[in-house]
Every structure is written in structure tokens, then in C-alpha cells.
Short mmCIF file of C-alpha atoms and ligand atoms in Angstrom, two decimals:
data_model
loop_
_atom_site.label_atom_id
_atom_site.label_comp_id
_atom_site.label_asym_id
_atom_site.label_seq_id
_atom_site.Cartn_x
_atom_site.Cartn_y
_atom_site.Cartn_z
CA MET A 164 -20.92 0.03 -21.47
CA GLU A 165 -19.86 -3.39 -20.26
CA LYS A 166 -21.41 -5.53 -17.56
CA ILE A 167 -18.61 -6.29 -15.10
CA THR A 168 -18.20 -8.35 -11.92
CA VAL A 169 -15.42 -7.54 -9.46
CA VAL A 170 -14.76 -10.30 -6.92
CA GLY A 171 -13.33 -8.91 -3.66
CA SER A 172 -14.22 -5.55 -2.18
CA GLY A 173 -10.96 -4.85 -0.37
CA TYR A 174 -8.49 -2.05 -0.98
CA VAL A 175 -8.06 -3.04 -4.61
CA GLY A 176 -11.42 -4.58 -5.57
CA LEU A 177 -13.57 -1.82 -4.13
CA VAL A 178 -11.54 0.94 -5.75
CA ALA A 179 -11.53 -0.91 -9.09
CA ALA A 180 -15.29 -1.48 -8.90
CA ALA A 181 -16.04 2.16 -8.06
CA CYS A 182 -13.70 3.45 -10.79
CA LEU A 183 -15.09 1.06 -13.42
CA ALA A 184 -18.56 2.36 -12.54
CA GLU A 185 -17.18 5.89 -12.87
CA LEU A 186 -16.07 4.99 -16.41
CA GLY A 187 -19.68 4.21 -17.22
CA HIS A 188 -19.78 0.42 -16.81
CA SER A 189 -22.40 -1.51 -14.92
CA VAL A 190 -20.56 -3.19 -12.04
CA ILE A 191 -21.43 -5.83 -9.44
CA CYS A 192 -18.91 -6.02 -6.62
CA VAL A 193 -19.03 -9.38 -4.86
CA ASP A 194 -17.52 -10.36 -1.53
CA ASN A 195 -17.93 -13.42 0.68
CA ASP A 196 -17.69 -11.27 3.80
CA LEU A 197 -21.40 -10.68 4.47
CA ALA A 198 -20.83 -7.92 6.99
CA ARG A 199 -18.74 -5.99 4.47
CA VAL A 200 -21.38 -6.42 1.76
CA GLU A 201 -24.06 -5.15 4.15
CA THR A 202 -21.95 -2.14 5.06
CA LEU A 203 -21.46 -1.33 1.39
CA GLN A 204 -25.11 -1.84 0.54
CA GLY A 205 -26.10 0.38 3.44
CA GLY A 206 -24.00 3.31 2.25
CA GLY A 207 -20.93 2.66 4.43
CA VAL A 208 -17.35 3.05 3.24
CA PRO A 209 -15.21 0.34 4.89
CA ILE A 210 -11.79 1.77 3.97
CA HIS A 211 -10.16 5.16 4.12
CA GLU A 212 -9.38 6.20 0.56
CA GLN A 213 -9.54 9.67 -0.96
CA PHE A 214 -12.46 10.16 -3.41
CA LEU A 215 -13.88 6.70 -2.70
CA PRO A 216 -16.83 8.02 -0.65
CA GLU A 217 -17.71 10.39 -3.53
CA LEU A 218 -17.55 7.62 -6.14
CA LEU A 219 -19.61 5.21 -4.03
CA ALA A 220 -22.23 7.87 -3.38
CA ARG A 221 -22.33 8.71 -7.08
CA HIS A 222 -22.76 5.17 -8.42
CA ARG A 223 -24.21 3.01 -5.65
CA GLY A 224 -27.64 1.73 -6.62
CA THR A 225 -27.32 2.89 -10.23
CA ASN A 226 -24.36 1.31 -11.98
CA LEU A 227 -22.67 -0.12 -8.88
CA GLU A 228 -24.22 -2.93 -6.84
CA PHE A 229 -22.88 -5.02 -3.98
CA SER A 230 -23.64 -8.69 -3.57
CA SER A 231 -22.52 -11.85 -1.81
CA SER A 232 -23.70 -14.11 -4.62
CA LEU A 233 -20.86 -14.90 -6.98
CA PRO A 234 -22.93 -17.35 -9.09
CA GLU A 235 -25.54 -14.71 -9.94
CA ALA A 236 -22.90 -12.11 -10.70
CA VAL A 237 -20.98 -14.53 -12.96
CA ARG A 238 -24.08 -15.41 -14.91
CA SER A 239 -24.94 -11.78 -15.50
CA SER A 240 -21.56 -10.49 -16.71
CA SER A 241 -19.00 -11.47 -19.31
CA ILE A 242 -16.07 -9.67 -17.68
CA ILE A 243 -14.96 -10.83 -14.24
CA PHE A 244 -12.14 -9.22 -12.29
CA ILE A 245 -10.61 -11.28 -9.47
CA ALA A 246 -9.39 -8.99 -6.69
CA VAL A 247 -9.37 -11.26 -3.65
CA GLY A 248 -6.41 -11.30 -1.29
CA THR A 249 -3.24 -13.25 -2.05
CA PRO A 250 -1.56 -13.22 1.38
CA PRO A 251 1.97 -14.56 1.93
CA LYS A 252 2.52 -18.10 3.17
CA GLU A 253 5.24 -19.02 5.69
CA ASN A 254 7.72 -19.79 2.88
CA GLY A 255 7.23 -16.43 1.13
CA GLU A 256 5.07 -17.79 -1.68
CA ALA A 257 1.69 -16.18 -2.33
CA ASP A 258 -1.33 -18.09 -1.03
CA LEU A 259 -3.50 -18.52 -4.11
CA SER A 260 -6.23 -20.59 -2.50
CA TYR A 261 -8.77 -17.73 -2.65
CA VAL A 262 -8.02 -17.17 -6.31
CA GLU A 263 -8.44 -20.88 -6.98
CA SER A 264 -11.76 -21.13 -5.17
CA VAL A 265 -13.10 -18.07 -7.00
CA ALA A 266 -11.99 -19.57 -10.35
CA ARG A 267 -13.75 -22.82 -9.51
CA GLU A 268 -16.96 -21.02 -8.59
CA ILE A 269 -16.82 -19.01 -11.83
CA ALA A 270 -16.38 -22.27 -13.76
CA GLN A 271 -19.37 -23.82 -12.02
CA ASN A 272 -21.58 -20.95 -13.15
CA ILE A 273 -20.26 -20.21 -16.59
CA ASN A 274 -23.06 -19.62 -19.10
CA GLY A 275 -21.30 -18.20 -22.15
CA TYR A 276 -18.04 -16.48 -23.09
CA LYS A 277 -16.27 -14.90 -20.10
CA VAL A 278 -13.04 -12.99 -19.69
CA ILE A 279 -11.51 -13.67 -16.28
CA ILE A 280 -9.09 -10.99 -15.24
CA GLU A 281 -6.44 -11.34 -12.58
CA LYS A 282 -6.33 -8.04 -10.73
CA SER A 283 -4.80 -9.41 -7.53
CA THR A 284 -1.02 -9.61 -7.54
CA VAL A 285 -0.21 -13.14 -8.52
CA PRO A 286 2.92 -15.00 -9.55
CA VAL A 287 3.70 -15.80 -13.16
CA TYR A 288 1.89 -18.98 -14.25
CA THR A 289 -1.28 -18.11 -12.29
CA SER A 290 -3.18 -17.47 -15.51
CA ASP A 291 -2.24 -21.01 -16.61
CA TRP A 292 -3.47 -22.41 -13.29
CA ILE A 293 -6.76 -20.53 -13.52
CA ARG A 294 -7.23 -21.88 -17.05
CA ARG A 295 -6.56 -25.40 -15.79
CA VAL A 296 -8.98 -25.11 -12.88
CA MET A 297 -11.63 -23.79 -15.25
CA HIS A 298 -11.13 -26.65 -17.72
CA LEU A 299 -11.07 -29.31 -15.00
CA THR A 300 -14.27 -27.96 -13.46
CA THR A 301 -16.27 -27.38 -16.60
CA GLY A 302 -15.01 -29.93 -19.09
CA ALA A 303 -13.31 -28.80 -22.27
CA ASP A 304 -16.04 -26.99 -24.15
CA CYS A 305 -16.66 -23.79 -22.20
CA GLU A 306 -15.58 -20.50 -23.72
CA PHE A 307 -13.40 -18.19 -21.68
CA ASP A 308 -10.09 -16.31 -21.65
CA VAL A 309 -7.83 -15.45 -18.74
CA VAL A 310 -6.19 -12.03 -18.75
CA SER A 311 -3.67 -10.46 -16.41
CA ASN A 312 -4.41 -6.80 -15.79
CA PRO A 313 -2.26 -5.85 -12.80
CA GLU A 314 -3.12 -2.93 -10.56
CA PHE A 315 -0.62 -0.20 -9.76
CA LEU A 316 -2.75 1.48 -7.11
CA ARG A 317 -1.09 3.08 -4.13
CA GLU A 318 -3.31 3.17 -1.09
CA GLY A 319 -4.26 6.74 -0.30
CA THR A 320 -4.14 7.77 -3.96
CA ALA A 321 -5.71 4.61 -5.39
CA VAL A 322 -8.66 6.34 -7.06
CA THR A 323 -6.54 8.85 -8.97
CA ASP A 324 -3.94 6.15 -9.69
CA PHE A 325 -6.75 4.17 -11.35
CA LEU A 326 -8.24 7.05 -13.28
CA TYR A 327 -4.97 8.78 -14.22
CA PRO A 328 -2.56 5.87 -14.69
CA ASP A 329 0.96 6.03 -16.15
CA ARG A 330 -0.01 2.92 -18.09
CA ILE A 331 -2.60 0.18 -18.26
CA VAL A 332 -1.11 -3.26 -18.73
CA VAL A 333 -3.31 -5.88 -20.37
CA GLY A 334 -1.75 -9.32 -20.65
CA ALA A 335 -4.00 -11.33 -22.94
CA ASP A 336 -3.23 -14.38 -25.01
CA SER A 337 -6.31 -13.96 -27.20
CA SER A 338 -7.23 -11.02 -29.40
CA ARG A 339 -10.92 -11.33 -28.46
CA ALA A 340 -10.12 -10.81 -24.78
CA ALA A 341 -7.61 -8.04 -25.51
CA ALA A 342 -10.23 -6.16 -27.54
CA LEU A 343 -12.85 -6.49 -24.81
CA ILE A 344 -10.55 -5.25 -22.03
CA SER A 345 -9.26 -2.43 -24.23
CA GLU A 346 -12.92 -1.37 -24.57
CA VAL A 347 -13.31 -1.36 -20.77
CA TYR A 348 -10.46 1.13 -20.44
CA ALA A 349 -11.30 3.13 -23.58
CA PRO A 350 -12.52 6.21 -21.63
CA LEU A 351 -8.98 6.48 -20.20
CA THR A 352 -6.96 5.44 -23.25
CA THR A 353 -8.87 7.76 -25.58
CA GLY A 354 -8.84 10.54 -23.00
CA LYS A 355 -12.66 10.86 -23.14
CA TYR A 356 -12.99 10.65 -19.35
CA TYR A 357 -10.65 13.62 -18.96
CA LEU A 358 -13.10 15.86 -20.82
CA SER A 359 -15.93 15.10 -18.44
CA PRO A 360 -16.79 18.12 -16.25
CA ASP A 361 -17.56 15.95 -13.20
CA ARG A 362 -14.45 13.82 -13.41
CA ILE A 363 -12.45 13.18 -10.28
CA PRO A 364 -9.81 15.92 -10.41
CA GLU A 365 -6.46 15.01 -11.91
CA PRO A 366 -3.74 14.83 -9.24
CA ASP A 367 -1.25 17.21 -10.82
CA GLY A 368 -3.54 19.46 -12.80
CA SER A 369 -2.92 17.81 -16.16
CA ALA A 370 -4.19 14.65 -17.77
CA CYS A 371 -3.33 12.90 -20.97
CA ALA A 372 -4.69 9.72 -22.52
CA ALA A 373 -3.36 6.68 -20.64
CA ALA A 374 -0.93 4.38 -22.44
CA LEU A 375 -2.22 0.88 -23.07
CA ILE A 376 0.44 -1.81 -23.03
CA LEU A 377 -0.70 -5.07 -24.56
CA THR A 378 1.38 -8.11 -23.62
CA THR A 379 1.07 -11.82 -23.06
CA ALA A 380 -0.46 -12.92 -19.77
CA LYS A 381 2.90 -14.13 -18.44
CA SER A 382 4.63 -10.86 -19.29
CA ALA A 383 1.90 -8.90 -17.51
CA GLU A 384 2.25 -11.08 -14.41
CA LEU A 385 5.99 -10.42 -14.44
CA ILE A 386 5.50 -6.68 -15.03
CA LYS A 387 3.56 -6.47 -11.77
CA HIS A 388 6.08 -8.35 -9.64
CA ALA A 389 9.06 -6.69 -11.29
CA SER A 390 7.56 -3.19 -10.84
CA ASN A 391 6.93 -3.64 -7.14
CA ALA A 392 10.28 -5.34 -6.57
CA PHE A 393 12.04 -2.49 -8.39
CA LEU A 394 10.27 0.17 -6.30
CA ALA A 395 11.09 -1.72 -3.10
CA MET A 396 14.70 -1.96 -4.30
CA LYS A 397 14.79 1.82 -4.82
CA ILE A 398 13.63 2.34 -1.24
CA SER A 399 16.13 -0.16 0.19
CA PHE A 400 18.87 1.42 -1.92
CA ILE A 401 18.23 4.90 -0.58
CA ASN A 402 17.93 3.54 2.95
CA ALA A 403 21.35 1.91 2.59
CA VAL A 404 22.75 5.22 1.32
CA ALA A 405 21.10 6.96 4.31
CA ASN A 406 23.06 4.70 6.61
CA ILE A 407 26.30 5.74 4.93
CA CYS A 408 25.20 9.38 5.26
CA GLU A 409 24.90 8.89 9.01
CA GLU A 410 28.42 7.46 9.17
CA VAL A 411 30.05 10.27 7.19
CA GLY A 412 27.89 13.18 8.36
CA ALA A 413 26.14 13.80 5.03
CA ASP A 414 22.43 14.59 4.59
CA ILE A 415 20.29 11.97 2.83
CA GLU A 416 17.68 14.54 1.80
CA GLN A 417 20.35 16.44 -0.16
CA VAL A 418 21.77 13.21 -1.54
CA SER A 419 18.43 11.85 -2.70
CA ARG A 420 17.52 15.18 -4.29
CA GLY A 421 20.82 15.12 -6.16
CA VAL A 422 20.49 11.49 -7.20
CA GLY A 423 16.78 11.67 -8.03
CA SER A 424 17.09 14.67 -10.30
CA ASP A 425 18.90 12.51 -12.83
CA SER A 426 15.98 11.82 -15.14
CA ARG A 427 17.26 8.27 -15.62
CA ILE A 428 16.71 7.65 -11.89
CA GLY A 429 13.83 9.96 -10.96
CA PRO A 430 12.96 11.42 -7.55
CA ARG A 431 10.07 9.15 -6.58
CA PHE A 432 10.44 6.25 -4.17
CA LEU A 433 13.76 7.65 -3.01
CA ARG A 434 12.59 8.75 0.43
CA ALA A 435 14.64 7.24 3.23
CA GLY A 436 12.80 6.15 6.36
CA ILE A 437 12.04 3.14 8.52
CA GLY A 438 11.53 0.80 5.58
CA TYR A 439 8.65 -0.09 3.33
CA GLY A 440 5.53 -1.84 4.62
CA GLY A 441 1.98 -2.43 3.43
CA SER A 442 0.17 -5.34 1.90
CA CYS A 443 2.19 -5.31 -1.32
CA PHE A 444 5.91 -4.65 -1.23
CA PRO A 445 6.88 -7.09 1.56
CA LYS A 446 4.65 -9.80 0.12
CA ASP A 447 5.49 -9.19 -3.53
CA VAL A 448 9.26 -9.04 -3.06
CA SER A 449 9.25 -12.34 -1.21
CA ALA A 450 6.79 -13.92 -3.65
CA PHE A 451 8.90 -12.79 -6.61
CA ARG A 452 11.98 -14.21 -4.90
CA ALA A 453 10.14 -17.51 -4.40
CA VAL A 454 8.90 -17.57 -8.01
CA ALA A 455 12.41 -16.95 -9.34
CA HIS A 456 13.72 -19.80 -7.19
CA GLU A 457 10.98 -22.12 -8.48
CA CYS A 458 11.99 -21.21 -12.01
CA GLY A 459 15.62 -22.05 -11.28
CA TYR A 460 17.00 -18.51 -10.91
CA GLU A 461 18.38 -17.29 -7.57
CA PHE A 462 17.38 -13.62 -7.40
CA ASP A 463 19.80 -12.79 -4.56
CA LEU A 464 19.38 -9.06 -5.09
CA LEU A 465 15.88 -9.38 -3.64
CA ASP A 466 17.28 -11.00 -0.48
CA ALA A 467 19.40 -7.90 0.00
CA VAL A 468 16.35 -5.66 -0.57
CA MET A 469 14.46 -7.52 2.17
CA ASP A 470 17.44 -7.60 4.56
CA ILE A 471 18.03 -3.86 4.25
CA ASN A 472 14.35 -3.22 4.85
CA GLU A 473 14.33 -5.29 8.03
CA ASP A 474 17.59 -3.76 9.19
CA GLN A 475 16.21 -0.26 8.70
CA ARG A 476 13.63 -0.83 11.41
CA LEU A 477 16.16 -2.41 13.75
CA ARG A 478 18.45 0.58 13.28
CA PHE A 479 15.62 2.94 14.21
CA MET A 480 14.90 0.85 17.28
CA LYS A 481 18.56 1.21 18.22
CA LYS A 482 18.26 4.98 17.83
CA ILE A 483 15.32 4.98 20.23
CA ARG A 484 17.33 2.99 22.77
CA THR A 485 20.32 5.30 22.38
CA ALA A 486 18.11 8.36 22.87
CA LEU A 487 16.26 7.03 25.89
CA TRP A 488 18.72 4.60 27.42
CA THR A 489 16.28 2.19 29.09
CA LEU A 490 12.74 1.76 27.83
CA LYS A 491 11.02 0.12 30.77
CA GLY A 492 8.32 2.44 32.10
CA LYS A 493 9.12 5.22 29.61
CA LYS A 494 6.09 7.05 28.25
CA LEU A 495 6.40 7.35 24.51
CA GLY A 496 4.14 9.36 22.25
CA VAL A 497 3.70 7.80 18.81
CA LEU A 498 2.53 9.74 15.77
CA GLY A 499 1.44 7.38 13.02
CA LEU A 500 0.31 3.76 12.90
CA ALA A 501 -0.58 3.18 9.24
CA PHE A 502 2.12 1.79 6.93
CA LYS A 503 2.15 5.18 5.21
CA GLY A 504 0.12 8.39 5.27
CA ARG A 505 -3.39 8.78 3.82
CA THR A 506 -4.51 5.24 4.59
CA ASP A 507 -6.00 3.32 7.50
CA ASP A 508 -4.11 0.17 6.49
CA ILE A 509 -1.74 -1.23 9.09
CA ARG A 510 -0.74 -4.44 7.28
CA GLU A 511 3.04 -4.90 7.61
CA SER A 512 3.28 -1.40 9.02
CA PRO A 513 6.78 -0.58 10.29
CA ALA A 514 5.07 1.54 12.96
CA ILE A 515 3.20 -1.47 14.33
CA ALA A 516 6.33 -3.64 14.34
CA LEU A 517 8.21 -0.94 16.25
CA ILE A 518 5.41 -0.55 18.80
CA GLN A 519 5.41 -4.30 19.36
CA GLN A 520 9.13 -4.18 20.12
CA LEU A 521 8.77 -1.12 22.35
CA LEU A 522 6.02 -2.83 24.34
CA ALA A 523 8.15 -5.95 24.66
CA GLU A 524 10.86 -3.77 26.21
CA GLY A 525 8.41 -2.29 28.73
CA ALA A 526 7.60 1.13 27.23
CA CYS A 527 4.13 2.67 27.60
CA ILE A 528 2.68 3.88 24.32
CA ARG A 529 0.15 6.60 23.61
CA ALA A 530 -0.54 6.92 19.91
CA PHE A 531 -2.41 9.00 17.39
CA ASP A 532 -3.16 8.33 13.73
CA PRO A 533 -5.75 10.23 11.67
CA ALA A 534 -7.22 7.01 10.23
CA ALA A 535 -5.66 3.83 11.59
CA MET A 536 -6.47 3.85 15.33
CA GLU A 537 -9.50 1.60 15.09
CA ARG A 538 -7.63 -1.12 13.22
CA THR A 539 -4.67 -0.79 15.59
CA ALA A 540 -6.91 -1.12 18.66
CA GLU A 541 -8.04 -4.50 17.33
CA ILE A 542 -4.53 -5.91 17.59
CA PHE A 543 -3.29 -4.26 20.77
CA ASN A 544 -6.53 -4.25 22.80
CA ASP A 545 -5.73 -2.09 25.81
CA ARG A 546 -1.96 -2.54 25.66
CA ILE A 547 -1.61 0.94 24.18
CA THR A 548 -3.69 4.07 24.64
CA PHE A 549 -4.88 6.48 21.99
CA ALA A 550 -5.03 10.25 21.87
CA GLU A 551 -7.28 12.60 19.95
CA GLY A 552 -4.51 14.54 18.31
CA PRO A 553 -0.76 14.98 18.02
CA TYR A 554 -0.46 17.45 20.89
CA GLU A 555 -2.23 15.14 23.31
CA VAL A 556 0.24 12.43 22.32
CA ALA A 557 3.14 14.70 23.21
CA GLN A 558 1.77 15.73 26.62
CA ASP A 559 4.25 14.60 29.31
CA ALA A 560 5.88 12.08 27.02
CA ASP A 561 9.51 11.08 27.52
CA ALA A 562 9.90 11.31 23.73
CA LEU A 563 7.84 11.69 20.61
CA LEU A 564 8.21 9.22 17.74
CA ILE A 565 7.05 10.02 14.20
CA LEU A 566 6.43 6.72 12.41
CA THR A 567 4.06 7.52 9.51
CA ASP A 568 4.34 10.27 6.91
CA TRP A 569 0.92 11.87 7.36
CA GLU A 570 0.88 15.40 5.97
CA GLU A 571 -0.64 16.74 9.19
CA PHE A 572 2.41 15.56 11.15
CA ALA A 573 4.71 17.68 9.02
CA SER A 574 3.40 21.07 10.15
CA LEU A 575 3.17 20.84 13.93
CA ASP A 576 3.74 23.85 16.15
CA LEU A 577 7.20 22.92 17.39
CA LYS A 578 7.32 25.59 20.08
CA HIS A 579 4.12 24.25 21.53
CA LEU A 580 5.39 20.67 21.32
CA ARG A 581 8.49 21.71 23.25
CA THR A 582 6.32 22.92 26.12
CA LEU A 583 4.24 19.74 26.20
CA LEU A 584 6.94 17.09 26.12
CA LYS A 585 8.50 16.00 29.39
CA TYR A 586 11.82 15.73 27.58
CA PRO A 587 12.29 17.54 24.29
CA ILE A 588 13.23 14.49 22.27
CA ILE A 589 11.80 13.73 18.83
CA LEU A 590 12.71 10.64 16.84
CA ASP A 591 11.48 10.97 13.29
CA GLY A 592 11.46 7.84 11.14
CA ARG A 593 10.07 9.74 8.15
CA ASN A 594 12.27 12.86 7.98
CA LEU A 595 9.30 15.23 8.11
CA TYR A 596 11.35 18.10 9.58
CA THR A 597 14.77 19.58 9.05
CA PRO A 598 17.36 19.23 11.80
CA GLU A 599 17.80 23.03 11.65
CA GLU A 600 14.18 23.89 12.51
CA MET A 601 14.25 21.39 15.35
CA GLU A 602 17.47 22.90 16.65
CA GLN A 603 15.99 26.42 16.49
CA ASN A 604 13.06 25.24 18.58
CA GLY A 605 15.28 23.66 21.19
CA LEU A 606 14.28 20.11 20.33
CA MET A 607 16.61 17.16 20.20
CA TYR A 608 15.98 15.51 16.92
CA VAL A 609 17.06 12.16 15.57
CA SER A 610 16.02 11.23 12.04
CA VAL A 611 17.22 9.00 9.21
CA GLY A 612 20.40 9.63 7.22
CA ARG A 613 21.08 13.00 8.84
CA LYS A 614 23.01 14.34 11.79
CA PRO A 615 21.00 14.48 15.02
CA SER A 616 20.25 17.99 16.36
CA ASN A 617 21.14 19.30 19.79
CA LEU A 618 23.20 16.27 20.50
CA LYS A 619 24.94 17.89 23.47
CA GLN A 620 21.72 18.45 25.38
CA PHE A 621 20.66 15.07 24.19
CA ALA A 622 23.69 13.53 25.91
CA LYS A 623 22.70 15.29 29.18
CA VAL A 624 19.21 13.85 29.09
CA GLY A 625 20.41 10.42 28.12
C1 UDX B 1594 -5.34 -6.92 -3.08
C2 UDX B 1594 -4.85 -8.09 -3.90
O1 UDX B 1594 -5.70 -9.12 -3.83
C3 UDX B 1594 -3.48 -8.42 -3.57
O2 UDX B 1594 -3.03 -9.46 -4.36
C4 UDX B 1594 -2.69 -7.22 -3.86
O3 UDX B 1594 -1.34 -7.46 -3.78
C5 UDX B 1594 -3.11 -6.14 -2.93
O4 UDX B 1594 -4.40 -5.89 -3.09
P1 UDX B 1594 -6.54 -6.18 -1.00
O5 UDX B 1594 -7.61 -5.58 -1.84
O6 UDX B 1594 -5.62 -5.25 -0.30
O7 UDX B 1594 -5.67 -7.21 -1.86
O8 UDX B 1594 -7.09 -7.27 -0.04
P2 UDX B 1594 -8.23 -7.17 1.02
O9 UDX B 1594 -8.43 -5.76 1.44
O10 UDX B 1594 -7.92 -8.22 2.01
O11 UDX B 1594 -9.53 -7.59 0.18
C6 UDX B 1594 -9.80 -8.83 -0.31
C7 UDX B 1594 -11.32 -9.00 -0.28
O12 UDX B 1594 -11.66 -10.21 -0.96
C8 UDX B 1594 -11.91 -9.09 1.12
O13 UDX B 1594 -12.96 -8.16 1.26
C9 UDX B 1594 -12.40 -10.54 1.21
O14 UDX B 1594 -13.55 -10.68 2.02
C10 UDX B 1594 -12.68 -10.86 -0.24
N1 UDX B 1594 -12.65 -12.30 -0.56
C11 UDX B 1594 -11.60 -13.06 -0.20
C12 UDX B 1594 -13.70 -12.86 -1.26
O15 UDX B 1594 -14.68 -12.18 -1.60
N2 UDX B 1594 -13.66 -14.17 -1.60
C13 UDX B 1594 -12.62 -14.98 -1.23
O16 UDX B 1594 -12.62 -16.17 -1.55
C14 UDX B 1594 -11.56 -14.40 -0.51
C1 UDX B 1595 2.28 -0.28 -3.77
C2 UDX B 1595 2.64 0.12 -5.20
O1 UDX B 1595 3.27 1.40 -5.20
C3 UDX B 1595 1.41 0.14 -6.09
O2 UDX B 1595 1.81 0.38 -7.43
C4 UDX B 1595 0.62 -1.17 -5.99
O3 UDX B 1595 1.23 -2.20 -6.69
C5 UDX B 1595 0.38 -1.57 -4.54
O4 UDX B 1595 1.60 -1.51 -3.78
P1 UDX B 1595 1.22 0.87 -1.63
O5 UDX B 1595 1.71 -0.34 -0.91
O6 UDX B 1595 -0.19 1.28 -1.45
O7 UDX B 1595 1.44 0.73 -3.21
O8 UDX B 1595 2.11 2.12 -1.18
P2 UDX B 1595 3.45 2.82 -1.68
O9 UDX B 1595 3.17 4.25 -1.84
O10 UDX B 1595 4.07 2.11 -2.80
O11 UDX B 1595 4.38 2.65 -0.38
C6 UDX B 1595 4.81 1.38 0.08
C7 UDX B 1595 5.72 1.54 1.28
O12 UDX B 1595 6.96 2.12 0.90
C8 UDX B 1595 5.15 2.42 2.40
O13 UDX B 1595 5.45 1.84 3.66
C9 UDX B 1595 5.89 3.72 2.23
O14 UDX B 1595 5.99 4.47 3.43
C10 UDX B 1595 7.25 3.23 1.76
N1 UDX B 1595 8.00 4.22 0.96
C11 UDX B 1595 7.50 4.67 -0.23
C12 UDX B 1595 9.24 4.67 1.43
O15 UDX B 1595 9.70 4.26 2.50
N2 UDX B 1595 9.94 5.57 0.66
C13 UDX B 1595 9.46 6.03 -0.53
O16 UDX B 1595 10.16 6.84 -1.17
C14 UDX B 1595 8.21 5.57 -1.00
#
């Protein structure tokens, strides 16, 4: 059992802290947001994440503590994960000022050998910068190592992504640090955790010991950026293909099934839609682009990935205008606010960007999301209204828009929807239904990369 500090109790830090406690370590999770720390100490769960409430209830007060005092936490542990935010700056680079200030505070309180682990997504060279800040603050004689251990946690499945990872990447330039971090993850890499009767259930019914990939710190930093950029590229690629499907009358769902079943390509992250969002892909693709430029390489491919992503939303907006003609005064029902299903996170959500545009063009929005309404209300105040469920959203609406891929939006009673809507128009940015089932239920249906249904009636309404 190791004594571990995790700095930052956001989407990544809190999940990492809870999962490290689940692996048997003694963890202090530190945050400088006092209200958040109080919520956590008092038994609250500030983010929507499957299995997180269970893990917090299981470990809070025993091997998981919450604190706002970084100095105390640093002094009491030899392993310190940094999981504070690294938001994008105007020029696309990552803002590393939080990472720097945490590194400085660690340096000011160092009292023996420490391993400082970058968990936040950071550009290559950050480990060097952290080392420099540490040396400048402490003088030359303190003992520490800096390790890059990137997270590959998808919001919504972050707990199982942590506990059942495809791989664990540890970028360490010293064997002492590599050995210590390997020990932290040993319950996963030896498979011991998977024998525990009270483990969090494996997502697909099978678990095997996680692969540990040991690299240099720089390689690990690049693995993180390159992985996210590649996944974003896959999404932009399939979105571009979806646009060709629309032109030629093909079906993107068939095409992506056909393409994705080539084991060299794989079916995941090949779902066409209204573009990727969230706190990672948009920020990481532009940060990786900026890093490459700094290093003297123009990674133009990433410009195309970002352009296609932006264009995907604009194209959907155009579809809404085509379906409804004018937007001023139209009552639109919106299903989904989060950047994807199973999370309450609305950072860089395509749904939010579309709502902003719809409001700017005079539409009235009533929305429902199973988890993200509270966060959305904070940005829109009373400029949009909220409903208690999907059917209330549809009531008397001029059209229904599906903007987030929540599972519960994929099994609505279409006959009932038809009776509720003022006009039977559904615009689906996530392809949750087939055009055929919409047609059978008398609904006009516009989605991504597929032929619209009931276009003739659609023309009459338009
Ligand atoms: C993380 C990573 O930091 C980011 O690099 C990655 O790409 C996505 O995930 P996330 O956990 O989503 O970010 O961020 P957020 O939910 O904003 O949490 C960051 C937490 O750190 C906040 O609770 C904030 O209060 C805390 N923080 C920030 C500190 O404790 N100290 C600071 O100096 C700054
Ligand atoms: C991502 C990474 O997947 C994860 O490894 C970690 O580095 C953090 O960032 P996250 O942002 O939580 O995770 O969600 P993810 O599931 O990757 O989805 C990102 C965006 O892409 C969402 O807006 C989602 O709707 C979209 N997406 C995803 C698609 O449009 N099509 C797909 O096929 C998959």
C-alpha cells in the first residue's frame, strides 16, 4: 500500500483518487476549491460518473480523504499525482499555469524523495519544465522524479476505464520512479484486483491483466496527445465520409460497419454525428498542433481534423434551417446537452454551441438532459427552459432535435412522440434511429450521412 496525493478533484483527479483507493492505497485528494472539498468531505458527489458514488462511499474516511492543504498532503506522501486542469489558451496552446503553481508548492514542501506524476494532459516537455521549477524552487539537492502517466479515461465510463485499461503508460526517466509507479498499478497489471469478489464489475464480462508500457517521460507525453489526436481524426474522417454518403445517397451506418470491421481499423470511434466535443479532444488536438509547430513541424493534418469537426456542426445547423425554413419564434425541443451521453459535462459540447446559434437566430428552446441541465442553466440563465423528460420536450414543438447520444433517447415511443409534436420533424445529430423506423411512424427524419425520411411531407411542411 502506497501513500498517495492526488492534486485536483475534477473529472480526472477524483476518479483517479477513488480508483487508487479502490486498489488499496491510502489517498489524499487535494483541491483549492474549498466548496468542492467540503462537498466531498460531506459525502457529496460533485460529478456524474458511473460507479463513482459507490467508490466514494466505500473508501471515504478510510483510505480516501479530501483536503485543501497541499503542503500537508505533500509532506505525508511520496507519490503525488497532478490532475489539475490544463485549459486551452487563445492560441491553442495548453495553459500550464496551474500545473506550474502546483509544482512550485510541492517543491516548497518537499521533505524527502517524491515522485511527481503528470496525470493531466500536458504537452511534451512539461516534465522538463516541472523538473526545472522544482530545482529553481528548492535548490539542487532535493530528491524527486517526474513521471508522465497519462489518463485514457472517457467520461461516463471513467471508473471502468481506470480499473480495466487497455494499457497503463508510465513514462519515467529513472528506474526508481518506474518501480514505484509499477507497484501502484500492480493490482491491475498482475490481475489481482480482478479476483476480488467486490471489484467494480468489468465492462464486457471479461478481464485480463492490464499491459504496462514503460517509456521515457517524453514518449509518454506524446502517447497521450497522439492517442487523442488519432481518435479525433477517426471521428473527423468518418464525418467527412458521412458527408459524401449524403451526396451519393449511401448510408454511413452501413459504411462505418463495413470499414470498422477491418481489424486493422476497428469499429470504435467511427460514429458519425455533429462532431466531437468535451474537455479533451478539442483542446488536445489544438495543443498538439501548437506543440508540433513549436518543434518546427507543421502538422497540417490536424488542421483538417479541426476544420471538419467545426464544419460538421455548421452542416447540422444548415439542416435545421432547411427543415424549418425560418427559426425566429420557432419552438424547438432539444434532447441532450452534455458533450456525449452518460456525463453531466458540457465543456465544448456541440449541443451547447448549436443552442447558442439557434438562440441567436431567434428560436425558443426547451431542453432535457438526464444529467447536464444544472450546468447548462448556469450558462443560459432563463434564456432556455427545461423539461422533466423527453416527452415534455416534444410537446407542441415545431421540431425535435437529438444532440447527445444518451441511451434513454434511443428507445423513445415514436408513435407517442408523433402525437405530441406540433410538426412531426426530428433532426438527429447522433443517428440514434433508423430512417426506416421513423418513416414507419410517420415522422420526418433528418440525420447524419443518411437519406432523410418522408422528404415529400417534409417539403410540404417546409
Ligand atoms: C483533467 C486534466 O487536468 C486535463 O488536462 C485533461 O485533459 C482532462 O482532465 P479535469 O479533471 O476534467 O481535467 O478538470 P476539472 O474538472 O476542471 O478539474 C480540475 C480540478 O483541479 C478542479 O477541481 C480545480 O479546482 C482543481 N485545481 C485547479 C486545483 O486544485 N489547483 C489548481 O491550482 C488548479
Ligand atoms: C477522451 C478520450 O477518449 C479519453 O481516452 C481521455 O483521454 C479523455 O478524452 P472523453 O472526452 O471523455 O474521452 O469522451 P470520448 O468518448 O472520447 O468522446 C469525445 C467526443 O467524441 C464526444 O463528443 C463524443 O460524442 C464524440 N464521438 C466519440 C463521436 O462523435 N463519435 C465517436 O465514434 C466517438
